[in-house]
Short mmCIF file of C-alpha atoms in Angstrom, two decimals:
data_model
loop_
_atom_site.label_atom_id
_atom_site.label_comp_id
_atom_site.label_asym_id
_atom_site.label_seq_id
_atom_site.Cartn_x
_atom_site.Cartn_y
_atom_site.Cartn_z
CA UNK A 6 -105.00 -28.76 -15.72
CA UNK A 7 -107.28 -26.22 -17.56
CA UNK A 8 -107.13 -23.37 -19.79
CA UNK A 9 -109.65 -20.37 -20.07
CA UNK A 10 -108.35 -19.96 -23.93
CA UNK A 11 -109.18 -23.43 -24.67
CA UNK A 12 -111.94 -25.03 -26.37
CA UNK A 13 -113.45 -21.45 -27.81
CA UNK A 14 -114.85 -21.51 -30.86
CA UNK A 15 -114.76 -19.28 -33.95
CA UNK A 16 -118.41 -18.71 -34.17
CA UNK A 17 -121.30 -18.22 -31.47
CA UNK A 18 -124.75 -18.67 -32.69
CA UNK A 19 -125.44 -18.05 -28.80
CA UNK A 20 -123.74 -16.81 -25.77
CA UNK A 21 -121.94 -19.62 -23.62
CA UNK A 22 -121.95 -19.76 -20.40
CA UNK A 23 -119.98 -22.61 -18.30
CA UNK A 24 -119.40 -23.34 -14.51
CA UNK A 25 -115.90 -23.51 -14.07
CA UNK A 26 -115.92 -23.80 -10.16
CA UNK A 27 -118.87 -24.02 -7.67
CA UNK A 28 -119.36 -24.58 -4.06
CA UNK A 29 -122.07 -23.51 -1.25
CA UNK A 30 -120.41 -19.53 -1.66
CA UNK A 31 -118.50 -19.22 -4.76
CA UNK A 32 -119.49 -19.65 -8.56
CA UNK A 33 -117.06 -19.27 -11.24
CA UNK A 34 -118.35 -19.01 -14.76
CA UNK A 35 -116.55 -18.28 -18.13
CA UNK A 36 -118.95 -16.84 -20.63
CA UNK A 37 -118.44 -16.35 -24.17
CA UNK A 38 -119.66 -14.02 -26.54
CA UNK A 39 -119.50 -12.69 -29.54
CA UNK A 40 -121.58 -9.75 -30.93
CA UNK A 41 -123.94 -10.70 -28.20
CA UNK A 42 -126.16 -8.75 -25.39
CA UNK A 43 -128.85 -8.86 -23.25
CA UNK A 44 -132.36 -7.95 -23.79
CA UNK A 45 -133.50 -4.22 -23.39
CA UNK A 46 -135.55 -5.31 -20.83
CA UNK A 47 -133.61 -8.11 -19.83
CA UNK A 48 -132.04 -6.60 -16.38
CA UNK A 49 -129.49 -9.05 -14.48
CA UNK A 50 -130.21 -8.58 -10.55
CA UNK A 51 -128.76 -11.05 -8.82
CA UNK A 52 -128.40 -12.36 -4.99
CA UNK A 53 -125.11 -12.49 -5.15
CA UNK A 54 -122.10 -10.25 -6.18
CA UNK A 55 -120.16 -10.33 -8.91
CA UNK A 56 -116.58 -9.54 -9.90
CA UNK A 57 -115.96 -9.84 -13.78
CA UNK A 58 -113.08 -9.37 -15.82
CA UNK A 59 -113.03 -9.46 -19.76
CA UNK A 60 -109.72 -11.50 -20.15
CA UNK A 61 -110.26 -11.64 -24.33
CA UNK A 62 -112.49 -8.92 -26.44
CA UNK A 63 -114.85 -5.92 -25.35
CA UNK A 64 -118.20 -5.69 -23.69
CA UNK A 65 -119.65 -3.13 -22.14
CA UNK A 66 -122.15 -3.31 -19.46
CA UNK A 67 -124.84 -0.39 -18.10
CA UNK A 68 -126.76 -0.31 -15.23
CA UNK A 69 -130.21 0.71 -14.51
CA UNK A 70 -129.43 4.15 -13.41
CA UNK A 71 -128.18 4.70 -17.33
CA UNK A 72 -124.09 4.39 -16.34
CA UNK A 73 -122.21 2.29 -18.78
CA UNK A 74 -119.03 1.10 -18.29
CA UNK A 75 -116.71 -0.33 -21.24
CA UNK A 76 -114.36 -3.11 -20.10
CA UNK A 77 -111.64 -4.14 -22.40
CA UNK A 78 -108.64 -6.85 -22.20
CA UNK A 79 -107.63 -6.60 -18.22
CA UNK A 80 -111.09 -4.68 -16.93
CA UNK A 81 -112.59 -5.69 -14.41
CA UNK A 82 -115.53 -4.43 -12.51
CA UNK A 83 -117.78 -5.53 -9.45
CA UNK A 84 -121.25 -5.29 -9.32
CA UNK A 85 -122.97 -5.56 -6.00
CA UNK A 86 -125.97 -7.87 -5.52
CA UNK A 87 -129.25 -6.92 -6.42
CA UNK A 88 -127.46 -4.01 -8.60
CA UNK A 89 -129.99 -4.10 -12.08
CA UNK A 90 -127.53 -4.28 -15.47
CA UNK A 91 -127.04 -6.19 -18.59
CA UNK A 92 -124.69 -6.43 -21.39
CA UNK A 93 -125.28 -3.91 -23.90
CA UNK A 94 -122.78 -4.80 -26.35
CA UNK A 95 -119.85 -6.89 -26.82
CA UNK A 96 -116.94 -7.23 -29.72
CA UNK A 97 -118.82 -8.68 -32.71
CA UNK A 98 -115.19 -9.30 -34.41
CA UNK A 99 -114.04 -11.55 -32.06
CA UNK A 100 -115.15 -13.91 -29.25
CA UNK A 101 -115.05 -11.92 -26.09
CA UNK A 102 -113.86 -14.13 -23.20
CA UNK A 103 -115.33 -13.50 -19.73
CA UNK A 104 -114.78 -14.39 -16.28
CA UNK A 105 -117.32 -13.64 -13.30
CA UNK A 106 -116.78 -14.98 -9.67
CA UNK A 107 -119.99 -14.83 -7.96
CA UNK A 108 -120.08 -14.76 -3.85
CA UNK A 109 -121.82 -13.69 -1.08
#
């Protein structure tokens, strides 16, 4: 057995992020951040869709048509494929635990 909570540490010189699950359709990362975000120009846009949820922390992600979207403890949001966004911000108090299922 396994635990999302586990094995998080109190300090992130970098964001983390870790294959829980894969297969030929489905990808299941945790990521980890704290006080972290992408780029400016750094635009996710991605084959696949995604469905993320921010189990621990904040983050909020925007898109390239300028809508952001702030996801707290329980929020969860998908993004289709190929939709352009990055992480603009996330919690830099505490280590903001994520969970994204990526699939066709």
């Amino acid at each position: 057995m396994n635990n999302l909570f586990l094995s998080i540490p109190t300090t992130l010189d970098q964001e983390i992020f870790e294959d829980l699950f894969k297969n030929d359709t489905v990808r299941i990362e945790r990521i980890l951040s704290k006080g972290h975000c992408s780029g400016e120009n750094d635009w996710y846009d991605q084959d696949e869709n995604e469905w993320v949820v921010v189990l621990k922390g904040a983050g909020t992600v925007v898109f390239a048509d300028d809508r952001q979207v702030q996801l707290n403890e329980g929020d969860y949001l998908n993004i289709p494929a190929h939709t352009k966004h990055r992480v603009l911000w996330t919690d830099p108090d505490v280590v903001t635990v994520w969970l994204a299922i990526f699939y066709p």
